[in-house]
């Protein structure tokens, strides 16, 4: 096999807590992550000449070695000592700079795809470790599913599958710088933390309303007060019947969980009148590596 199509699923944070600041400037995190059906489509073709080429349908994304997909391919060939290159074409559907792990998921999809094309020389754990050298969210994105992520985001514990539901995701026009938001959180005392233990119990018992009610992200507290799209989107989602609504990662996308599809469709329609990037998705189950 010389070529393959791979899907890179978006991630959402059902919860995000910053536990401490580490000596290297990174942070110890405690997050419940969920992959969803919204995905980028990647097509990879092996080359014999060691060249790695990336193309994408988003003109402002870098296609050189700054692209995480190229970095992932380079890392895979180095780790497996394969003398090969590849062409990677990425069709972007996940909004960029949204807190949805779009770039990380593309990197993880490249690692999965190359591992398949090479006859699976690396295990899931080895792919996660390799991914962790490229970005903190990549280990989760290797297999996805419903997961508790701790440490810098690389220590993963599988959780029960999220009950079937409909998720409306809305990315406002503004984006947030991840390092900036982390440094903002360093400069103040975090007043509220998610009830992660309670959330884990709710996931185990499969009660969607309890899960949704316990979603919380510490970064919402340190966002700039203007523009206040985050609270506008949350209000709209809840008014349309969402069981809970929260910002994902360091933003700026916000999502709401619905048990009922008609309400979710209605919320999507309502938000689409104001925002360009509104999506309907469902939870994505773990990928078998
Ligand atoms: O690892 P990654 O490049 O995805 O992280 C992006 C930024 O997020 C880092 O530069 C750092 O500012 C912040 N970060 C952090 N602690 C983590 C993960 C990310 O401070 N555990």
CSV table of C-alpha atoms and ligand atoms in Angstrom, one decimal:
chain,number,residue,atom,x,y,z
A,1,UNK,CA,0.0,0.0,0.0
A,2,UNK,CA,1.4,3.4,-1.1
A,3,UNK,CA,-1.4,5.8,-0.2
A,4,UNK,CA,-4.1,6.2,2.4
A,5,UNK,CA,-7.0,8.5,3.4
A,6,UNK,CA,-7.1,9.3,7.1
A,7,UNK,CA,-9.5,11.4,9.2
A,8,UNK,CA,-8.3,13.8,11.9
A,9,UNK,CA,-11.1,14.3,14.5
A,10,UNK,CA,-11.5,17.5,16.4
A,11,UNK,CA,-11.2,17.4,20.2
A,12,UNK,CA,-13.4,19.1,22.8
A,13,UNK,CA,-12.6,19.7,26.5
A,14,UNK,CA,-15.5,18.6,28.7
A,15,UNK,CA,-13.4,20.1,31.5
A,16,UNK,CA,-10.1,21.8,31.8
A,17,UNK,CA,-8.2,22.5,35.0
A,18,UNK,CA,-4.8,24.0,35.5
A,19,UNK,CA,-3.2,22.3,38.5
A,20,UNK,CA,0.2,23.9,38.7
A,21,UNK,CA,3.0,25.7,36.9
A,22,UNK,CA,6.0,23.4,36.1
A,23,UNK,CA,9.6,24.5,36.3
A,24,UNK,CA,9.9,24.4,32.4
A,25,UNK,CA,7.1,27.0,32.1
A,26,UNK,CA,4.5,24.4,31.0
A,27,UNK,CA,1.5,23.6,33.2
A,28,UNK,CA,0.2,20.5,34.9
A,29,UNK,CA,-3.3,20.0,33.6
A,30,UNK,CA,-6.3,17.9,34.4
A,31,UNK,CA,-8.7,17.6,31.5
A,32,UNK,CA,-11.6,15.4,30.3
A,33,UNK,CA,-11.3,15.3,26.5
A,34,UNK,CA,-13.7,14.0,23.9
A,35,UNK,CA,-13.1,13.5,20.2
A,36,UNK,CA,-16.0,14.4,17.9
A,37,UNK,CA,-17.1,13.5,14.3
A,38,UNK,CA,-16.1,16.9,12.9
A,39,UNK,CA,-12.8,16.1,11.1
A,40,UNK,CA,-10.1,17.2,8.6
A,41,UNK,CA,-9.6,14.8,5.7
A,42,UNK,CA,-6.0,13.9,5.0
A,43,UNK,CA,-4.6,12.0,2.0
A,44,UNK,CA,-1.0,10.7,2.2
A,45,UNK,CA,1.1,9.2,-0.6
A,46,UNK,CA,4.6,7.7,0.1
A,47,UNK,CA,7.6,9.0,-2.0
A,48,UNK,CA,11.0,7.4,-2.5
A,49,UNK,CA,13.0,10.6,-2.4
A,50,UNK,CA,12.8,11.7,1.3
A,51,UNK,CA,10.8,14.8,0.4
A,52,UNK,CA,7.8,15.8,2.6
A,53,UNK,CA,5.3,18.0,0.8
A,54,UNK,CA,2.1,19.4,2.4
A,55,UNK,CA,-0.8,21.0,0.6
A,56,UNK,CA,-4.0,22.4,2.1
A,57,UNK,CA,-7.1,24.1,1.0
A,58,UNK,CA,-6.6,26.9,3.6
A,59,UNK,CA,-4.3,29.4,1.9
A,60,UNK,CA,-3.0,31.0,5.1
A,61,UNK,CA,-1.7,27.8,6.7
A,62,UNK,CA,2.1,27.2,6.3
A,63,UNK,CA,2.9,24.2,4.0
A,64,UNK,CA,6.6,24.0,4.9
A,65,UNK,CA,8.3,22.4,7.9
A,66,UNK,CA,6.3,24.7,10.3
A,67,UNK,CA,3.2,22.7,9.5
A,68,UNK,CA,2.6,20.1,12.3
A,69,UNK,CA,1.8,17.5,9.7
A,70,UNK,CA,5.2,17.9,8.1
A,71,UNK,CA,6.9,17.8,11.5
A,72,UNK,CA,5.0,14.6,12.4
A,73,UNK,CA,6.0,12.9,9.1
A,74,UNK,CA,9.7,13.9,9.7
A,75,UNK,CA,9.5,12.6,13.3
A,76,UNK,CA,8.0,9.3,12.1
A,77,UNK,CA,10.6,8.6,9.4
A,78,UNK,CA,13.4,9.5,11.9
A,79,UNK,CA,12.0,7.2,14.6
A,80,UNK,CA,11.4,4.3,12.3
A,81,UNK,CA,14.6,4.9,10.2
A,82,UNK,CA,12.5,4.6,7.0
A,83,UNK,CA,14.2,6.2,4.0
A,84,UNK,CA,11.1,7.7,2.6
A,85,UNK,CA,9.1,10.9,2.2
A,86,UNK,CA,5.4,11.6,1.5
A,87,UNK,CA,2.9,14.0,0.0
A,88,UNK,CA,0.2,15.1,2.5
A,89,UNK,CA,-2.9,16.8,1.3
A,90,UNK,CA,-5.1,18.3,4.1
A,91,UNK,CA,-8.7,19.4,3.6
A,92,UNK,CA,-9.4,21.5,6.6
A,93,UNK,CA,-12.9,21.4,8.3
A,94,UNK,CA,-11.9,22.0,11.9
A,95,UNK,CA,-11.7,25.7,12.6
A,96,UNK,CA,-8.1,27.0,13.2
A,97,UNK,CA,-7.1,28.6,16.5
A,98,UNK,CA,-10.3,27.3,18.1
A,99,UNK,CA,-9.1,25.2,21.0
A,100,UNK,CA,-10.3,22.1,19.1
A,101,UNK,CA,-6.8,20.5,18.5
A,102,UNK,CA,-7.1,20.9,14.7
A,103,UNK,CA,-3.3,21.0,14.1
A,104,UNK,CA,-2.6,18.4,16.7
A,105,UNK,CA,-5.2,16.1,15.2
A,106,UNK,CA,-3.6,16.5,11.8
A,107,UNK,CA,-0.2,15.6,13.2
A,108,UNK,CA,-1.7,12.6,15.0
A,109,UNK,CA,-3.5,11.5,11.8
A,110,UNK,CA,-0.2,11.7,9.9
A,111,UNK,CA,1.5,9.4,12.5
A,112,UNK,CA,-1.4,6.9,12.3
A,113,UNK,CA,-1.5,6.9,8.5
A,114,UNK,CA,2.3,6.5,8.1
A,115,UNK,CA,2.3,3.7,10.7
A,116,UNK,CA,-0.4,1.9,8.7
A,117,UNK,CA,1.5,2.4,5.4
A,118,UNK,CA,4.7,1.1,7.0
A,119,UNK,CA,3.0,-2.1,8.3
A,120,UNK,CA,2.4,-0.8,11.9
A,121,UNK,CA,6.0,-0.8,13.3
A,122,UNK,CA,4.9,1.4,16.3
A,123,UNK,CA,2.4,0.6,19.0
A,124,UNK,CA,-0.3,3.1,20.1
A,125,UNK,CA,1.9,3.9,23.2
A,126,UNK,CA,4.9,4.5,21.0
A,127,UNK,CA,2.9,6.8,18.6
A,128,UNK,CA,1.6,8.7,21.7
A,129,UNK,CA,5.1,9.2,23.0
A,130,UNK,CA,6.4,10.3,19.6
A,131,UNK,CA,3.4,12.7,19.3
A,132,UNK,CA,4.1,14.1,22.7
A,133,UNK,CA,7.4,15.4,21.4
A,134,UNK,CA,5.5,17.5,18.8
A,135,UNK,CA,2.7,19.0,20.9
A,136,UNK,CA,0.8,18.5,24.2
A,137,UNK,CA,-2.6,17.5,22.6
A,138,UNK,CA,-1.1,15.0,20.0
A,139,UNK,CA,-1.0,12.0,22.4
A,140,UNK,CA,-4.8,12.3,23.0
A,141,UNK,CA,-5.4,12.8,19.3
A,142,UNK,CA,-3.7,9.5,18.3
A,143,UNK,CA,-6.7,7.4,19.4
A,144,UNK,CA,-9.2,9.9,20.8
A,145,UNK,CA,-12.4,8.8,22.4
A,146,UNK,CA,-13.4,9.9,25.9
A,147,UNK,CA,-10.2,10.3,28.0
A,148,UNK,CA,-8.9,11.8,31.2
A,149,UNK,CA,-5.6,13.6,30.3
A,150,UNK,CA,-3.2,14.7,33.1
A,151,UNK,CA,0.5,15.8,33.3
A,152,UNK,CA,1.1,18.1,30.4
A,153,UNK,CA,-1.7,16.4,28.6
A,154,UNK,CA,0.2,13.2,27.7
A,155,UNK,CA,-0.9,10.9,30.6
A,156,UNK,CA,-4.1,9.3,29.3
A,157,UNK,CA,-6.7,7.2,31.0
A,158,UNK,CA,-9.6,5.9,28.9
A,159,UNK,CA,-13.1,6.6,30.3
A,160,UNK,CA,-16.5,5.1,29.5
A,161,UNK,CA,-17.9,6.1,26.1
A,162,UNK,CA,-20.0,9.3,26.2
A,163,UNK,CA,-23.8,8.7,25.8
A,164,UNK,CA,-25.1,9.4,22.3
A,165,UNK,CA,-25.8,13.1,22.0
A,166,UNK,CA,-25.6,16.1,19.6
A,167,UNK,CA,-23.0,18.8,19.9
A,168,UNK,CA,-23.2,22.3,18.5
A,169,UNK,CA,-19.9,24.0,18.2
A,170,UNK,CA,-19.5,27.7,17.4
A,171,UNK,CA,-16.2,29.5,16.8
A,172,UNK,CA,-16.5,33.3,17.2
A,173,UNK,CA,-14.4,35.5,14.8
A,174,UNK,CA,-11.7,36.4,17.4
A,175,UNK,CA,-9.0,33.9,18.3
A,176,UNK,CA,-7.0,33.6,21.6
A,177,UNK,CA,-3.2,33.0,21.9
A,178,UNK,CA,-2.6,29.9,23.9
A,179,UNK,CA,0.7,31.0,25.5
A,180,UNK,CA,-0.8,34.4,26.4
A,181,UNK,CA,-3.8,32.8,28.1
A,182,UNK,CA,-1.5,30.5,30.1
A,183,UNK,CA,0.6,33.4,31.3
A,184,UNK,CA,-2.6,35.3,32.2
A,185,UNK,CA,-3.7,32.4,34.4
A,186,UNK,CA,-0.3,32.4,36.1
A,187,UNK,CA,-0.8,36.0,37.2
A,188,UNK,CA,-3.9,35.4,39.2
A,189,UNK,CA,-5.5,33.0,41.7
A,190,UNK,CA,-8.0,30.6,40.0
A,191,UNK,CA,-11.2,31.1,41.9
A,192,UNK,CA,-13.2,28.1,40.6
A,193,UNK,CA,-12.1,24.7,39.4
A,194,UNK,CA,-14.1,22.0,37.6
A,195,UNK,CA,-15.5,19.2,39.8
A,196,UNK,CA,-13.4,16.6,37.9
A,197,UNK,CA,-14.2,13.8,40.3
A,198,UNK,CA,-17.9,14.4,39.9
A,199,UNK,CA,-17.6,14.6,36.2
A,200,UNK,CA,-15.8,11.3,36.1
A,201,UNK,CA,-18.5,9.7,38.2
A,202,UNK,CA,-21.2,11.1,35.8
A,203,UNK,CA,-19.4,9.8,32.8
A,204,UNK,CA,-19.2,6.4,34.4
A,205,UNK,CA,-22.9,6.4,35.2
A,206,UNK,CA,-23.6,7.6,31.7
A,207,UNK,CA,-25.9,10.4,32.7
A,208,UNK,CA,-25.7,13.1,30.0
A,209,UNK,CA,-27.5,15.8,32.0
A,210,UNK,CA,-25.1,15.4,34.9
A,211,UNK,CA,-22.0,15.3,32.6
A,212,UNK,CA,-23.2,18.5,30.8
A,213,UNK,CA,-23.9,20.3,34.0
A,214,UNK,CA,-20.4,19.6,35.3
A,215,UNK,CA,-18.5,20.9,32.3
A,216,UNK,CA,-16.1,23.7,33.2
A,217,UNK,CA,-13.0,25.4,31.8
A,218,UNK,CA,-10.8,27.5,34.0
A,219,UNK,CA,-9.7,29.6,31.0
A,220,UNK,CA,-13.1,31.2,30.7
A,221,UNK,CA,-12.3,33.2,33.9
A,222,UNK,CA,-9.3,34.9,32.3
A,223,UNK,CA,-10.7,35.8,28.9
A,224,UNK,CA,-10.8,39.4,27.9
A,225,UNK,CA,-14.2,40.8,28.8
A,226,UNK,CA,-14.6,42.2,25.3
A,227,UNK,CA,-15.6,40.8,22.9
A,228,UNK,CA,-18.1,38.8,25.0
A,229,UNK,CA,-19.0,36.4,22.3
A,230,UNK,CA,-18.3,33.4,24.6
A,231,UNK,CA,-21.1,34.3,27.0
A,232,UNK,CA,-23.4,35.3,24.0
A,233,UNK,CA,-22.9,31.8,22.4
A,234,UNK,CA,-23.3,30.0,25.7
A,235,UNK,CA,-26.6,31.8,26.4
A,236,UNK,CA,-27.9,31.0,22.9
A,237,UNK,CA,-27.0,27.3,23.3
A,238,UNK,CA,-28.7,27.1,26.7
A,239,UNK,CA,-31.7,29.0,25.5
A,240,UNK,CA,-32.0,26.5,22.6
A,241,UNK,CA,-32.1,23.6,25.1
A,242,UNK,CA,-28.4,22.6,25.6
A,243,UNK,CA,-27.9,20.6,28.8
A,244,UNK,CA,-24.6,22.5,29.3
A,245,UNK,CA,-22.3,24.7,27.4
A,246,UNK,CA,-18.6,25.5,27.8
A,247,UNK,CA,-15.5,26.9,26.0
A,248,UNK,CA,-13.0,24.3,24.7
A,249,UNK,CA,-9.2,24.4,25.4
A,250,UNK,CA,-7.9,28.0,25.3
A,251,UNK,CA,-10.8,28.9,23.0
A,252,UNK,CA,-12.3,30.5,21.3
A,253,UNK,CA,-14.8,27.8,20.2
A,254,UNK,CA,-17.7,27.1,22.5
A,255,UNK,CA,-19.9,24.0,22.4
A,256,UNK,CA,-23.2,22.9,23.8
A,257,UNK,CA,-24.4,19.3,24.4
A,258,UNK,CA,-28.0,18.4,23.4
A,259,UNK,CA,-29.9,15.1,24.0
A,260,UNK,CA,-32.4,16.0,21.3
A,261,UNK,CA,-31.3,16.5,17.7
A,262,UNK,CA,-34.1,18.9,16.7
A,263,UNK,CA,-33.0,21.4,19.4
A,264,UNK,CA,-29.4,21.0,18.3
A,265,UNK,CA,-30.3,21.7,14.7
A,266,UNK,CA,-32.3,24.8,15.8
A,267,UNK,CA,-29.3,26.1,17.9
A,268,UNK,CA,-27.0,25.6,14.9
A,269,UNK,CA,-29.5,27.6,12.7
A,270,UNK,CA,-29.8,30.4,15.2
A,271,UNK,CA,-26.0,30.8,15.7
A,272,UNK,CA,-25.3,30.6,12.0
A,273,UNK,CA,-27.3,33.8,11.6
A,274,UNK,CA,-24.5,35.6,13.6
A,275,UNK,CA,-21.4,33.4,13.2
A,276,UNK,CA,-19.7,31.9,10.2
A,277,UNK,CA,-18.2,28.8,11.8
A,278,UNK,CA,-21.0,26.7,13.4
A,279,UNK,CA,-21.0,22.9,13.3
A,280,UNK,CA,-23.1,20.0,14.4
A,281,UNK,CA,-21.2,16.9,15.5
A,282,UNK,CA,-21.5,13.7,17.6
A,283,UNK,CA,-19.0,12.1,20.0
A,284,UNK,CA,-16.4,10.0,18.1
A,285,UNK,CA,-15.4,6.7,19.6
A,286,UNK,CA,-11.8,5.7,20.2
A,287,UNK,CA,-9.8,4.6,17.1
A,288,UNK,CA,-8.3,1.1,17.2
A,289,UNK,CA,-4.6,1.5,16.3
B,1,LIG,O1,2.5,21.7,23.5
B,1,LIG,P1,1.9,22.7,22.6
B,1,LIG,O2,2.9,23.3,21.7
B,1,LIG,O3,0.7,22.3,22.0
B,1,LIG,O4,1.5,23.9,23.7
B,1,LIG,C1,1.2,25.2,23.2
B,1,LIG,C2,1.5,26.2,24.4
B,1,LIG,O5,0.5,25.9,25.4
B,1,LIG,C3,2.8,26.1,25.0
B,1,LIG,O6,3.7,27.0,24.4
B,1,LIG,C4,2.5,26.5,26.4
B,1,LIG,O7,2.5,28.0,26.5
B,1,LIG,C5,1.1,26.1,26.7
B,1,LIG,N1,1.0,24.8,27.4
B,1,LIG,C6,1.3,24.8,28.8
B,1,LIG,N2,1.2,23.6,29.5
B,1,LIG,C7,0.8,22.5,28.9
B,1,LIG,C8,0.5,22.5,27.5
B,1,LIG,C9,0.6,23.7,26.8
B,1,LIG,O8,1.7,25.8,29.4
B,1,LIG,N3,0.7,21.4,29.6
